[in-house]
Tab-separated table of C-alpha atoms and ligand atoms in Angstrom:
chain	number	residue	atom	x	y	z
A	1	MET	CA	-48.235	107.257	28.307
A	2	LYS	CA	-47.789	105.531	24.964
A	3	LYS	CA	-48.853	101.905	24.654
A	4	LEU	CA	-46.770	98.817	23.883
A	5	PHE	CA	-47.993	95.462	22.595
A	6	ILE	CA	-45.539	92.529	22.657
A	7	GLU	CA	-46.115	89.265	20.841
A	8	THR	CA	-43.738	86.407	21.624
A	9	TYR	CA	-42.937	83.235	19.690
A	10	GLY	CA	-40.555	80.393	20.464
A	11	CYS	CA	-39.088	78.999	23.646
A	12	GLN	CA	-39.439	79.936	27.291
A	13	MET	CA	-36.275	81.986	27.060
A	14	ASN	CA	-37.930	84.234	24.533
A	15	PHE	CA	-40.883	84.732	26.887
A	16	ALA	CA	-38.468	85.588	29.681
A	17	ASP	CA	-36.717	88.030	27.331
A	18	SER	CA	-39.988	89.763	26.485
A	19	GLU	CA	-40.411	90.417	30.211
A	20	VAL	CA	-36.960	92.005	30.238
A	21	VAL	CA	-37.895	94.139	27.218
A	22	ALA	CA	-41.095	95.296	28.950
A	23	SER	CA	-38.938	96.306	31.898
A	24	ILE	CA	-36.402	98.229	29.764
A	25	LEU	CA	-39.247	100.192	28.149
A	26	LYS	CA	-41.433	100.692	31.208
A	27	GLU	CA	-40.645	104.404	31.603
A	28	MET	CA	-41.678	105.032	27.988
A	29	TYR	CA	-44.573	102.661	27.375
A	30	ALA	CA	-47.428	101.081	29.303
A	31	LEU	CA	-48.241	97.516	28.243
A	32	THR	CA	-51.516	96.791	26.532
A	33	LYS	CA	-53.241	93.542	25.654
A	34	GLU	CA	-55.143	95.261	22.819
A	35	ILE	CA	-53.064	95.402	19.678
A	36	GLN	CA	-55.395	98.026	18.122
A	37	GLU	CA	-54.469	100.633	20.712
A	38	ALA	CA	-50.693	100.080	20.502
A	39	ASP	CA	-48.233	102.839	19.538
A	40	LEU	CA	-45.456	100.273	19.360
A	41	ILE	CA	-45.734	96.595	18.409
A	42	LEU	CA	-42.797	94.315	19.159
A	43	ILE	CA	-42.604	90.812	17.717
A	44	ASN	CA	-40.148	88.562	19.537
A	45	THR	CA	-39.257	85.840	17.049
A	46	CYS	CA	-37.957	82.274	16.795
A	47	SER	CA	-35.802	80.683	14.074
A	48	ILE	CA	-35.635	77.119	15.294
A	49	ARG	CA	-37.440	75.644	12.284
A	50	ASP	CA	-38.496	76.990	8.920
A	51	LYS	CA	-42.177	76.840	9.847
A	52	ALA	CA	-41.581	79.086	12.852
A	53	GLU	CA	-40.098	81.726	10.543
A	54	GLN	CA	-42.796	81.367	7.888
A	55	ARG	CA	-45.424	82.037	10.523
A	56	ILE	CA	-43.686	85.261	11.454
A	57	HIS	CA	-43.438	86.446	7.833
A	58	LYS	CA	-47.177	85.878	7.574
A	59	ARG	CA	-47.790	87.798	10.783
A	60	LEU	CA	-45.709	90.747	9.548
A	61	LYS	CA	-47.890	90.925	6.426
A	62	GLU	CA	-50.968	91.088	8.671
A	63	LEU	CA	-49.443	93.950	10.639
A	64	GLU	CA	-49.291	96.128	7.517
A	65	ALA	CA	-53.030	96.723	7.907
A	66	TYR	CA	-52.509	98.204	11.393
A	67	LYS	CA	-49.892	100.537	10.015
A	68	ARG	CA	-52.225	101.747	7.288
A	69	LYS	CA	-54.777	102.640	9.976
A	70	ASN	CA	-52.286	104.353	12.268
A	71	ARG	CA	-49.482	106.267	10.574
A	72	HIS	CA	-47.584	106.757	13.835
A	73	LEU	CA	-47.512	103.079	14.717
A	74	GLN	CA	-44.006	101.611	15.022
A	75	VAL	CA	-43.216	97.950	14.536
A	76	GLY	CA	-39.999	96.345	15.773
A	77	LEU	CA	-38.708	92.828	15.396
A	78	LEU	CA	-36.729	91.159	18.191
A	79	GLY	CA	-35.240	87.761	18.909
A	80	CYS	CA	-33.592	84.977	16.978
A	81	MET	CA	-34.884	85.845	13.515
A	82	ALA	CA	-33.524	89.365	13.904
A	83	GLU	CA	-30.163	87.848	14.648
A	84	ARG	CA	-30.247	85.312	11.857
A	85	MET	CA	-31.410	87.576	9.047
A	86	LYS	CA	-30.144	90.934	10.247
A	87	GLU	CA	-30.596	94.030	8.030
A	88	GLU	CA	-31.943	91.904	5.203
A	89	LEU	CA	-35.248	91.827	7.074
A	90	LEU	CA	-35.588	95.604	6.935
A	91	GLU	CA	-35.512	95.376	3.156
A	92	THR	CA	-37.801	92.408	2.709
A	93	GLU	CA	-40.343	93.389	5.389
A	94	PRO	CA	-41.334	97.029	4.811
A	95	VAL	CA	-43.590	97.012	7.872
A	96	LEU	CA	-40.525	96.964	10.148
A	97	ASP	CA	-39.117	100.183	11.607
A	98	PHE	CA	-36.236	98.594	13.492
A	99	ILE	CA	-34.782	95.266	14.533
A	100	ALA	CA	-32.910	94.203	17.676
A	101	GLY	CA	-31.111	90.936	18.308
A	102	PRO	CA	-31.301	89.053	21.642
A	103	ASP	CA	-28.326	90.855	23.197
A	104	ALA	CA	-29.321	94.335	22.042
A	105	TYR	CA	-32.421	95.051	24.110
A	106	ARG	CA	-30.773	97.723	26.256
A	107	SER	CA	-30.418	99.781	23.096
A	108	LEU	CA	-34.154	99.648	22.326
A	109	PRO	CA	-34.855	103.222	23.514
A	110	GLN	CA	-32.238	104.549	21.041
A	111	LEU	CA	-33.461	102.314	18.220
A	112	ILE	CA	-37.011	103.510	18.783
A	113	ALA	CA	-35.911	107.150	18.896
A	114	GLU	CA	-33.905	106.838	15.686
A	115	SER	CA	-36.712	105.152	13.849
A	116	GLN	CA	-39.100	107.887	15.017
A	117	LYS	CA	-36.829	110.315	13.189
A	118	GLY	CA	-37.435	108.298	10.060
A	119	LYS	CA	-34.271	106.209	10.088
A	120	THR	CA	-34.527	102.452	9.836
A	121	SER	CA	-32.302	101.227	12.621
A	122	PHE	CA	-30.943	97.947	13.816
A	123	ASN	CA	-28.650	96.436	16.417
A	124	VAL	CA	-27.863	92.756	16.145
A	125	LEU	CA	-24.554	92.694	17.980
A	126	LEU	CA	-24.075	89.618	20.088
A	127	SER	CA	-22.328	90.041	23.396
A	128	GLU	CA	-20.097	87.793	25.449
A	129	GLU	CA	-21.274	89.294	28.718
A	130	GLU	CA	-24.858	90.502	28.451
A	131	THR	CA	-27.163	88.627	30.854
A	132	TYR	CA	-29.575	91.502	31.626
A	133	ASP	CA	-28.337	90.849	35.119
A	134	ASN	CA	-29.697	93.859	36.944
A	135	ILE	CA	-33.013	94.118	35.118
A	136	MET	CA	-36.077	93.066	37.071
A	137	PRO	CA	-38.464	91.591	34.474
A	138	VAL	CA	-42.047	92.852	34.266
A	139	ARG	CA	-44.216	89.726	34.663
A	140	TYR	CA	-46.970	90.933	32.405
A	141	ASP	CA	-48.378	87.607	31.334
A	142	ALA	CA	-47.830	85.499	34.439
A	143	ASN	CA	-50.404	83.557	36.439
A	144	GLY	CA	-49.049	85.002	39.704
A	145	VAL	CA	-47.987	81.529	40.865
A	146	SER	CA	-45.216	80.363	38.622
A	147	ALA	CA	-42.403	82.317	36.941
A	148	PHE	CA	-39.408	81.745	34.684
A	149	VAL	CA	-36.006	83.023	35.732
A	150	SER	CA	-33.148	83.164	33.209
A	151	ILE	CA	-29.901	81.946	34.724
A	152	MET	CA	-27.762	81.854	31.608
A	153	ARG	CA	-27.799	82.796	27.939
A	154	GLY	CA	-26.415	81.403	24.719
A	155	CYS	CA	-25.130	77.970	23.815
A	156	ASN	CA	-21.684	76.562	23.000
A	157	ASN	CA	-22.751	73.122	21.876
A	158	PHE	CA	-23.234	73.626	18.154
A	159	CYS	CA	-25.422	70.568	17.585
A	160	ALA	CA	-25.220	70.069	13.825
A	161	TYR	CA	-28.900	70.876	13.128
A	162	CYS	CA	-29.358	73.819	15.484
A	163	VAL	CA	-29.440	77.545	14.886
A	164	VAL	CA	-29.404	78.627	18.550
A	165	PRO	CA	-25.615	79.066	18.977
A	166	TYR	CA	-25.710	81.459	15.997
A	167	THR	CA	-28.736	83.425	17.145
A	168	ARG	CA	-27.968	83.554	20.859
A	169	GLY	CA	-24.203	83.632	20.880
A	170	ARG	CA	-21.809	82.217	23.426
A	171	GLU	CA	-22.778	80.691	26.712
A	172	ARG	CA	-22.635	82.974	29.755
A	173	SER	CA	-24.004	82.654	33.278
A	174	ARG	CA	-25.752	85.241	35.355
A	175	SER	CA	-24.572	86.081	38.883
A	176	PRO	CA	-26.175	84.050	41.704
A	177	LYS	CA	-26.732	87.287	43.612
A	178	THR	CA	-29.080	88.752	41.010
A	179	ILE	CA	-30.798	85.387	40.404
A	180	LEU	CA	-31.547	85.031	44.130
A	181	GLY	CA	-32.579	88.706	44.283
A	182	GLU	CA	-35.096	88.179	41.503
A	183	ILE	CA	-36.520	85.086	43.225
A	184	GLU	CA	-36.688	86.931	46.577
A	185	ASP	CA	-38.836	89.504	44.851
A	186	LEU	CA	-41.086	86.772	43.397
A	187	LEU	CA	-41.501	85.268	46.872
A	188	LYS	CA	-42.524	88.658	48.250
A	189	ASN	CA	-45.178	88.761	45.538
A	190	ASN	CA	-46.497	85.341	46.571
A	191	TYR	CA	-45.088	83.330	43.690
A	192	LYS	CA	-44.770	79.650	44.570
A	193	GLU	CA	-42.781	78.177	41.719
A	194	VAL	CA	-39.739	79.152	39.665
A	195	THR	CA	-38.271	77.484	36.581
A	196	LEU	CA	-34.579	78.241	36.118
A	197	LEU	CA	-33.929	78.663	32.422
A	198	GLY	CA	-31.033	78.169	30.049
A	199	GLN	CA	-30.294	76.251	26.839
A	200	ASN	CA	-28.030	74.000	28.818
A	201	VAL	CA	-28.450	74.694	32.528
A	202	ASN	CA	-25.950	72.026	33.565
A	203	SER	CA	-23.107	74.164	32.368
A	204	TYR	CA	-24.132	77.042	34.624
A	205	TYR	CA	-20.935	78.233	36.327
A	206	TRP	CA	-20.057	81.264	38.392
A	207	LYS	CA	-16.826	82.103	40.134
A	208	GLU	CA	-16.303	85.087	42.359
A	209	LYS	CA	-13.790	85.799	45.109
A	210	GLY	CA	-12.597	82.186	45.107
A	211	GLN	CA	-16.167	80.863	45.475
A	212	GLU	CA	-17.468	78.582	42.750
A	213	VAL	CA	-21.152	77.994	42.069
A	214	SER	CA	-22.183	75.004	39.938
A	215	PHE	CA	-25.715	74.457	38.698
A	216	ALA	CA	-26.354	71.889	41.470
A	217	LYS	CA	-25.148	74.402	44.061
A	218	LEU	CA	-27.360	77.123	42.589
A	219	MET	CA	-30.362	74.756	42.727
A	220	ALA	CA	-29.640	74.054	46.398
A	221	MET	CA	-29.365	77.786	47.136
A	222	VAL	CA	-32.721	78.440	45.491
A	223	ALA	CA	-34.402	75.447	47.144
A	224	GLU	CA	-33.262	76.701	50.550
A	225	MET	CA	-34.891	80.082	50.101
A	226	SER	CA	-38.274	78.715	51.202
A	227	PRO	CA	-39.779	75.240	51.642
A	228	GLU	CA	-42.947	76.714	50.100
A	229	LEU	CA	-41.156	77.456	46.840
A	230	ARG	CA	-41.029	74.811	44.134
A	231	VAL	CA	-38.009	74.778	41.861
A	232	ARG	CA	-37.850	73.466	38.292
A	233	PHE	CA	-35.271	73.809	35.545
A	234	ALA	CA	-34.947	73.527	31.767
A	235	THR	CA	-33.091	72.317	29.775
A	236	SER	CA	-30.439	69.742	30.655
A	237	HIS	CA	-28.066	68.440	28.043
A	238	PRO	CA	-27.674	64.667	28.528
A	239	LYS	CA	-23.911	64.894	28.075
A	240	ASP	CA	-23.428	66.688	31.351
A	241	ILE	CA	-26.252	65.997	33.753
A	242	SER	CA	-24.133	65.384	36.828
A	243	ASP	CA	-24.445	63.007	39.771
A	244	GLU	CA	-24.135	66.106	41.942
A	245	LEU	CA	-27.318	67.519	40.396
A	246	ILE	CA	-29.258	64.244	40.665
A	247	GLU	CA	-28.236	63.903	44.306
A	248	THR	CA	-29.135	67.529	45.051
A	249	MET	CA	-32.583	66.877	43.573
A	250	ALA	CA	-32.982	63.942	45.960
A	251	ARG	CA	-32.007	66.060	48.978
A	252	TYR	CA	-34.691	68.713	48.541
A	253	ASP	CA	-38.408	67.916	48.539
A	254	ASN	CA	-39.142	71.234	46.888
A	255	ILE	CA	-36.980	70.543	43.814
A	256	CYS	CA	-39.504	69.079	41.395
A	257	LYS	CA	-38.946	65.524	40.276
A	258	CYS	CA	-39.014	66.056	36.554
A	259	ILE	CA	-36.092	66.204	34.155
A	260	HIS	CA	-36.326	67.306	30.542
A	261	LEU	CA	-33.524	65.343	28.885
A	262	PRO	CA	-33.680	65.788	25.102
A	263	VAL	CA	-32.499	62.601	23.419
A	264	GLN	CA	-33.131	63.709	19.774
A	265	SER	CA	-32.485	60.197	18.428
A	266	GLY	CA	-31.922	56.673	19.702
A	267	SER	CA	-29.377	55.848	17.026
A	268	ASN	CA	-25.656	56.250	17.686
A	269	GLU	CA	-25.061	56.967	14.033
A	270	MET	CA	-27.527	59.875	14.097
A	271	LEU	CA	-26.340	61.135	17.489
A	272	GLN	CA	-22.817	61.316	16.200
A	273	LYS	CA	-23.866	63.152	13.056
A	274	MET	CA	-25.958	65.509	15.160
A	275	ARG	CA	-22.876	66.182	17.326
A	276	ARG	CA	-24.712	65.393	20.500
A	277	VAL	CA	-21.548	64.034	22.163
A	278	TYR	CA	-23.316	61.164	23.972
A	279	THR	CA	-24.203	57.688	22.847
A	280	ARG	CA	-27.386	55.713	23.283
A	281	GLU	CA	-25.571	53.717	25.970
A	282	SER	CA	-24.256	56.690	27.926
A	283	TYR	CA	-27.694	58.341	27.737
A	284	LEU	CA	-29.325	55.194	29.134
A	285	GLU	CA	-26.691	55.050	31.867
A	286	ARG	CA	-27.746	58.559	32.978
A	287	VAL	CA	-31.387	57.488	32.898
A	288	ARG	CA	-30.539	54.478	35.060
A	289	LYS	CA	-28.786	56.717	37.565
A	290	ILE	CA	-31.765	59.092	37.690
A	291	LYS	CA	-34.219	56.234	38.210
A	292	GLU	CA	-32.042	54.736	40.935
A	293	VAL	CA	-31.630	57.948	42.935
A	294	LEU	CA	-35.014	59.503	42.079
A	295	PRO	CA	-37.480	56.642	41.611
A	296	ASP	CA	-40.442	59.026	41.243
A	297	CYS	CA	-38.770	61.291	38.708
A	298	ALA	CA	-40.576	61.988	35.429
A	299	LEU	CA	-38.475	62.100	32.276
A	300	THR	CA	-39.470	64.114	29.226
A	301	THR	CA	-37.649	64.613	25.965
A	302	ASP	CA	-37.266	66.198	22.521
A	303	ILE	CA	-37.088	64.061	19.395
A	304	ILE	CA	-36.126	64.917	15.820
A	305	VAL	CA	-37.259	62.538	13.072
A	306	GLY	CA	-35.901	62.429	9.533
A	307	PHE	CA	-32.476	63.917	10.203
A	308	CYS	CA	-30.037	63.666	7.270
A	309	GLY	CA	-29.592	60.099	6.090
A	310	GLU	CA	-31.806	58.613	8.838
A	311	THR	CA	-32.521	55.000	7.854
A	312	LEU	CA	-35.546	52.999	8.909
A	313	GLU	CA	-33.279	51.154	11.288
A	314	ASN	CA	-32.089	54.434	12.853
A	315	HIS	CA	-35.738	55.423	13.231
A	316	GLN	CA	-36.505	52.101	14.938
A	317	ASP	CA	-33.697	52.884	17.388
A	318	THR	CA	-35.531	56.081	18.325
A	319	LEU	CA	-38.776	54.187	18.909
A	320	SER	CA	-36.959	51.603	21.015
A	321	ILE	CA	-35.182	54.148	23.223
A	322	MET	CA	-38.525	55.855	23.827
A	323	ARG	CA	-39.934	52.540	25.030
A	324	GLU	CA	-36.882	51.779	27.086
A	325	VAL	CA	-36.954	55.097	28.954
A	326	GLY	CA	-40.766	55.353	29.083
A	327	TYR	CA	-40.982	59.141	28.729
A	328	GLU	CA	-43.919	60.894	30.368
A	329	TYR	CA	-43.988	63.437	27.601
A	330	ALA	CA	-42.098	64.374	24.450
A	331	TYR	CA	-41.828	67.264	22.028
A	332	MET	CA	-41.475	65.769	18.579
A	333	PHE	CA	-40.266	67.480	15.402
A	334	LYS	CA	-39.501	66.833	11.764
A	335	TYR	CA	-35.958	67.859	10.927
A	336	SER	CA	-35.887	71.308	9.344
A	337	GLU	CA	-32.680	72.410	7.668
A	338	ARG	CA	-31.297	75.729	8.935
A	339	GLY	CA	-28.889	77.751	6.836
A	340	GLY	CA	-25.420	78.184	8.286
A	341	THR	CA	-25.512	75.092	10.507
A	342	LEU	CA	-23.017	72.268	10.143
A	343	ALA	CA	-25.695	69.858	8.929
A	344	SER	CA	-26.790	72.263	6.197
A	345	LYS	CA	-23.211	72.486	4.937
A	346	ARG	CA	-22.244	68.872	5.255
A	347	TYR	CA	-25.285	66.594	4.887
A	348	PRO	CA	-28.114	66.648	2.369
A	349	ASP	CA	-31.622	66.973	3.824
A	350	ASP	CA	-32.574	63.769	2.039
A	351	ILE	CA	-35.597	62.294	3.806
A	352	PRO	CA	-38.718	63.260	1.815
A	353	ASP	CA	-41.275	65.310	3.707
A	354	GLU	CA	-43.999	62.624	3.494
A	355	GLU	CA	-41.607	60.136	5.030
A	356	LYS	CA	-40.699	62.578	7.804
A	357	THR	CA	-44.419	63.015	8.470
A	358	ARG	CA	-44.930	59.250	8.605
A	359	ARG	CA	-42.066	58.831	11.091
A	360	LEU	CA	-43.326	61.759	13.152
A	361	GLU	CA	-46.775	60.209	13.362
A	362	GLU	CA	-45.203	56.993	14.534
A	363	VAL	CA	-43.308	58.651	17.368
A	364	ILE	CA	-46.371	60.708	18.336
A	365	ALA	CA	-48.514	57.562	18.502
A	366	LEU	CA	-45.924	55.747	20.594
A	367	GLN	CA	-45.558	58.708	22.929
A	368	GLY	CA	-49.347	58.721	23.304
A	369	GLU	CA	-49.198	55.123	24.503
A	370	LEU	CA	-46.325	55.816	26.888
A	371	SER	CA	-48.026	58.838	28.399
A	372	MET	CA	-51.269	56.902	28.785
A	373	ALA	CA	-49.407	54.096	30.518
A	374	SER	CA	-47.833	56.603	32.889
A	375	ASN	CA	-51.271	58.073	33.611
A	376	ARG	CA	-52.701	54.647	34.268
A	377	ARG	CA	-49.937	53.914	36.767
A	378	ASP	CA	-50.888	57.063	38.664
A	379	VAL	CA	-54.511	56.060	39.255
A	380	GLY	CA	-55.044	55.584	42.983
A	381	LYS	CA	-51.939	57.608	43.906
A	382	THR	CA	-51.981	60.815	45.910
A	383	PHE	CA	-50.060	63.879	44.781
A	384	ARG	CA	-49.446	67.376	46.067
A	385	VAL	CA	-50.578	69.830	43.417
A	386	LEU	CA	-49.792	73.530	43.162
A	387	VAL	CA	-52.999	75.197	41.942
A	388	GLU	CA	-52.432	77.324	38.842
A	389	GLY	CA	-55.907	78.229	37.672
A	390	THR	CA	-59.513	77.381	36.919
A	391	SER	CA	-60.080	74.576	34.437
A	392	LYS	CA	-61.172	75.749	30.982
A	393	ARG	CA	-64.140	73.416	31.033
A	394	SER	CA	-65.754	74.286	34.316
A	395	GLU	CA	-65.630	76.983	36.995
A	396	ASP	CA	-65.998	74.261	39.635
A	397	GLN	CA	-62.733	72.650	38.628
A	398	LEU	CA	-59.196	73.788	39.292
A	399	PHE	CA	-56.018	72.625	37.662
A	400	GLY	CA	-52.429	72.440	38.751
A	401	ARG	CA	-49.329	70.300	38.405
A	402	ASN	CA	-47.692	67.754	40.608
A	403	SER	CA	-43.967	67.588	41.177
A	404	GLN	CA	-43.653	65.480	37.999
A	405	ASN	CA	-45.240	68.325	35.996
A	406	LYS	CA	-48.360	66.336	35.204
A	407	VAL	CA	-51.471	68.468	34.767
A	408	ILE	CA	-54.188	67.438	37.227
A	409	ILE	CA	-57.805	68.611	37.203
A	410	PHE	CA	-59.796	68.409	40.438
A	411	PRO	CA	-62.851	69.889	42.216
A	412	ARG	CA	-62.449	73.427	43.518
A	413	GLY	CA	-63.768	72.754	47.045
A	414	GLU	CA	-62.507	75.606	49.227
A	415	HIS	CA	-59.228	75.893	47.377
A	416	ARG	CA	-57.608	78.819	45.608
A	417	VAL	CA	-54.970	79.513	43.011
A	418	GLY	CA	-51.485	79.465	44.564
A	419	GLU	CA	-52.292	76.867	47.253
A	420	TYR	CA	-50.862	73.397	47.604
A	421	VAL	CA	-53.580	70.710	47.605
A	422	ASP	CA	-53.327	66.934	48.071
A	423	VAL	CA	-55.397	65.043	45.525
A	424	MET	CA	-55.941	61.444	44.504
A	425	ILE	CA	-56.021	60.462	40.812
A	426	PHE	CA	-59.129	58.541	39.791
A	427	ASP	CA	-59.463	59.009	36.043
A	428	ILE	CA	-57.415	59.639	32.911
A	429	LEU	CA	-58.171	61.349	29.613
A	430	GLY	CA	-59.235	58.999	26.794
A	431	MET	CA	-56.726	57.895	24.158
A	432	THR	CA	-58.270	59.850	21.274
A	433	ARG	CA	-58.322	63.077	23.200
A	434	TRP	CA	-54.859	62.414	24.494
A	435	LEU	CA	-53.422	61.831	21.010
A	436	ARG	CA	-55.037	64.976	19.723
A	437	PHE	CA	-53.562	66.814	22.685
A	438	CYS	CA	-50.077	65.368	21.989
A	439	GLY	CA	-50.210	66.440	18.360
A	440	ARG	CA	-51.310	69.911	19.290
A	441	MET	CA	-48.600	70.306	21.886
A	442	ALA	CA	-45.959	69.099	19.451
A	443	ARG	CA	-47.122	71.584	16.864
A	444	SER	CA	-47.478	74.482	19.203
A	445	ARG	CA	-44.144	74.220	20.918
A	446	PHE	CA	-42.460	76.643	18.601
A	447	GLY	CA	-45.654	77.996	17.234
A	448	ARG	CA	-47.645	81.021	17.878
A	449	ASN	CA	-48.930	80.146	21.290
A	450	ARG	CA	-47.122	80.006	24.509
A	451	PHE	CA	-46.497	76.345	25.048
A	452	GLY	CA	-46.074	76.560	28.789
A	453	ARG	CA	-43.574	74.515	30.625
A	454	GLY	CA	-43.462	71.229	28.824
A	455	CYS	CA	-46.938	70.118	29.566
A	456	GLY	CA	-47.324	66.850	31.417
A	457	SER	CA	-50.383	64.833	30.638
A	458	GLY	CA	-53.989	65.125	31.735
A	459	VAL	CA	-55.492	63.253	34.657
A	460	ARG	CA	-58.464	63.895	36.912
A	461	ALA	CA	-58.402	63.683	40.654
A	462	ARG	CA	-60.557	64.065	43.721
A	463	LEU	CA	-59.630	65.879	46.898
A	464	THR	CA	-58.232	63.674	49.620
A	465	LYS	CA	-60.012	65.531	52.405
B	1	SAH	N1	-31.008	73.492	24.277
B	1	SAH	C1	-31.988	72.530	24.207
B	1	SAH	C2	-32.904	72.588	23.015
B	1	SAH	C3	-33.286	73.868	22.406
B	1	SAH	S1	-34.146	73.779	20.892
B	1	SAH	C4	-31.315	71.182	24.166
B	1	SAH	O1	-30.267	71.018	23.603
B	1	SAH	O2	-31.883	70.293	24.689
B	1	SAH	C5	-35.458	72.696	21.290
B	1	SAH	C6	-35.584	71.527	20.431
B	1	SAH	O3	-35.878	71.884	19.090
B	1	SAH	C7	-34.361	70.660	20.311
B	1	SAH	O4	-34.187	69.844	21.416
B	1	SAH	C8	-34.643	69.891	19.052
B	1	SAH	O5	-35.373	68.732	19.329
B	1	SAH	C9	-35.517	70.839	18.233
B	1	SAH	N2	-34.775	71.387	17.100
B	1	SAH	C10	-33.697	72.191	17.125
B	1	SAH	N3	-33.277	72.455	15.864
B	1	SAH	C11	-34.106	71.793	15.030
B	1	SAH	C12	-34.189	71.656	13.604
B	1	SAH	N4	-33.315	72.236	12.808
B	1	SAH	N5	-35.189	70.899	13.103
B	1	SAH	C13	-36.081	70.293	13.911
B	1	SAH	N6	-36.042	70.383	15.250
B	1	SAH	C14	-35.076	71.123	15.818
B	2	SF4	FE1	-29.262	73.761	20.047
B	2	SF4	FE2	-27.744	71.779	20.897
B	2	SF4	FE3	-27.468	74.185	21.982
B	2	SF4	FE4	-29.651	72.750	22.455
B	2	SF4	S1	-27.566	72.224	23.079
B	2	SF4	S2	-29.584	74.902	21.934
B	2	SF4	S3	-29.981	71.686	20.537
B	2	SF4	S4	-27.021	73.629	19.898
B	3	F3S	FE1	-35.642	79.948	21.508
B	3	F3S	FE2	-36.394	79.764	18.988
B	3	F3S	FE3	-34.381	81.288	19.624
B	3	F3S	S1	-36.261	78.129	20.411
B	3	F3S	S2	-33.483	80.410	21.442
B	3	F3S	S3	-36.500	81.548	20.276
B	3	F3S	S4	-34.518	80.006	17.854
């Protein structure tokens, strides 16, 4: 059988999509981890910021060398950049044989066949229905413990800075039946954790034969499948994280106590310009509700610095909301103007890059302090950890995450990957290492490497027994 190499950039949804693509092509291609032996290379791309796209242009240049060595090699481009730039890419990137947008993956076999006949082919049609409902993803890069499950696609929010509604199209939910079927299959294969994915999971909604399923209801259905299964979700939009969801999280021990609640900015002026539809006050009200009902819940966030017209005072508001909430972790970005978005049409990108960098460094340093403080508070506490793998530093150490998504390193003892282990925290990573780690995570989120599931922070623990 011919060999397929897939390289994925961007968010978790793109990684989940690559698993769908591997499944669609599984009768035609076997997956390989060695790019040199590939007959087909697929690059699944991200457009979220300019840097993400520049990296991909650079990568496509590198791929030209592989094509010179192997005349039969085909290269296809998938994902958000395909959608944003469409046919133009086929002209500017001669290495490409075909391109397919995020809703066009079922047509990949035809696109490949056409391009084999020498035609450059593309399909970037967005769909209002496509959810790849009945396709069982091939988990080619998984750790065998934890998997992502797409529950919806697209986004209707049109935040002023964001390209996603244009690249992913309208919001649509996947049927609960196929979601539960996919998770059933994961359970049979000994998976212990699922993360339900969507750009805005709170607006998950399904109606069939008079029965309505909200996101909270779906979470409860998944949590009830097995007490041994942990359930996570990403991402929640602060404008509609419901009491029903917060209360459902409290009812089930196996729903992880961690909410990613992107704030973007602490300034009402900026939030309004960004079209986030909540205010600083209403955001903090939601945080208060979460802390009241779920006292152990970790909160993580996304922050954009240097959005159009951001004053120093607006920036201070972001620093102060970070302190007020006390996030465990944050992904932090400099604003990057994206063509076609409301912000690009209406507001000049007027904060100089050096100033954006300075503000970014300030939020990264503050987040370092907040994460350290959270780690310090955990010393002496016991947590149940799901073991994910062997620590990079030593074979004798395992690592896993607690319910709050914090990464914990501990002695192997008799334990194995996929088990739950109770551990007690006794040490935390030093500030310098932690800051370096924060910077790297912030950079890599939409970079080349898989950034995982919103990494918590590093602490060391000993076994309780
Ligand atoms: N749907 C999710 C976010 C998806 S994009 C949500 O609304 O929470 C992930 C993050 O990338 C965003 O939260 C935002 O912080 C950042 N981002 C999006 N567009 C950006 C841009 N143009 N410049 C810089 N950061 C951006
Ligand atoms: Fe982008 Fe806003 Fe949609 Fe998130 S909710 S994907 S930031 S438009
Ligand atoms: Fe994800 Fe990047 Fe597209 S963040 S939705 S791959 S623009």
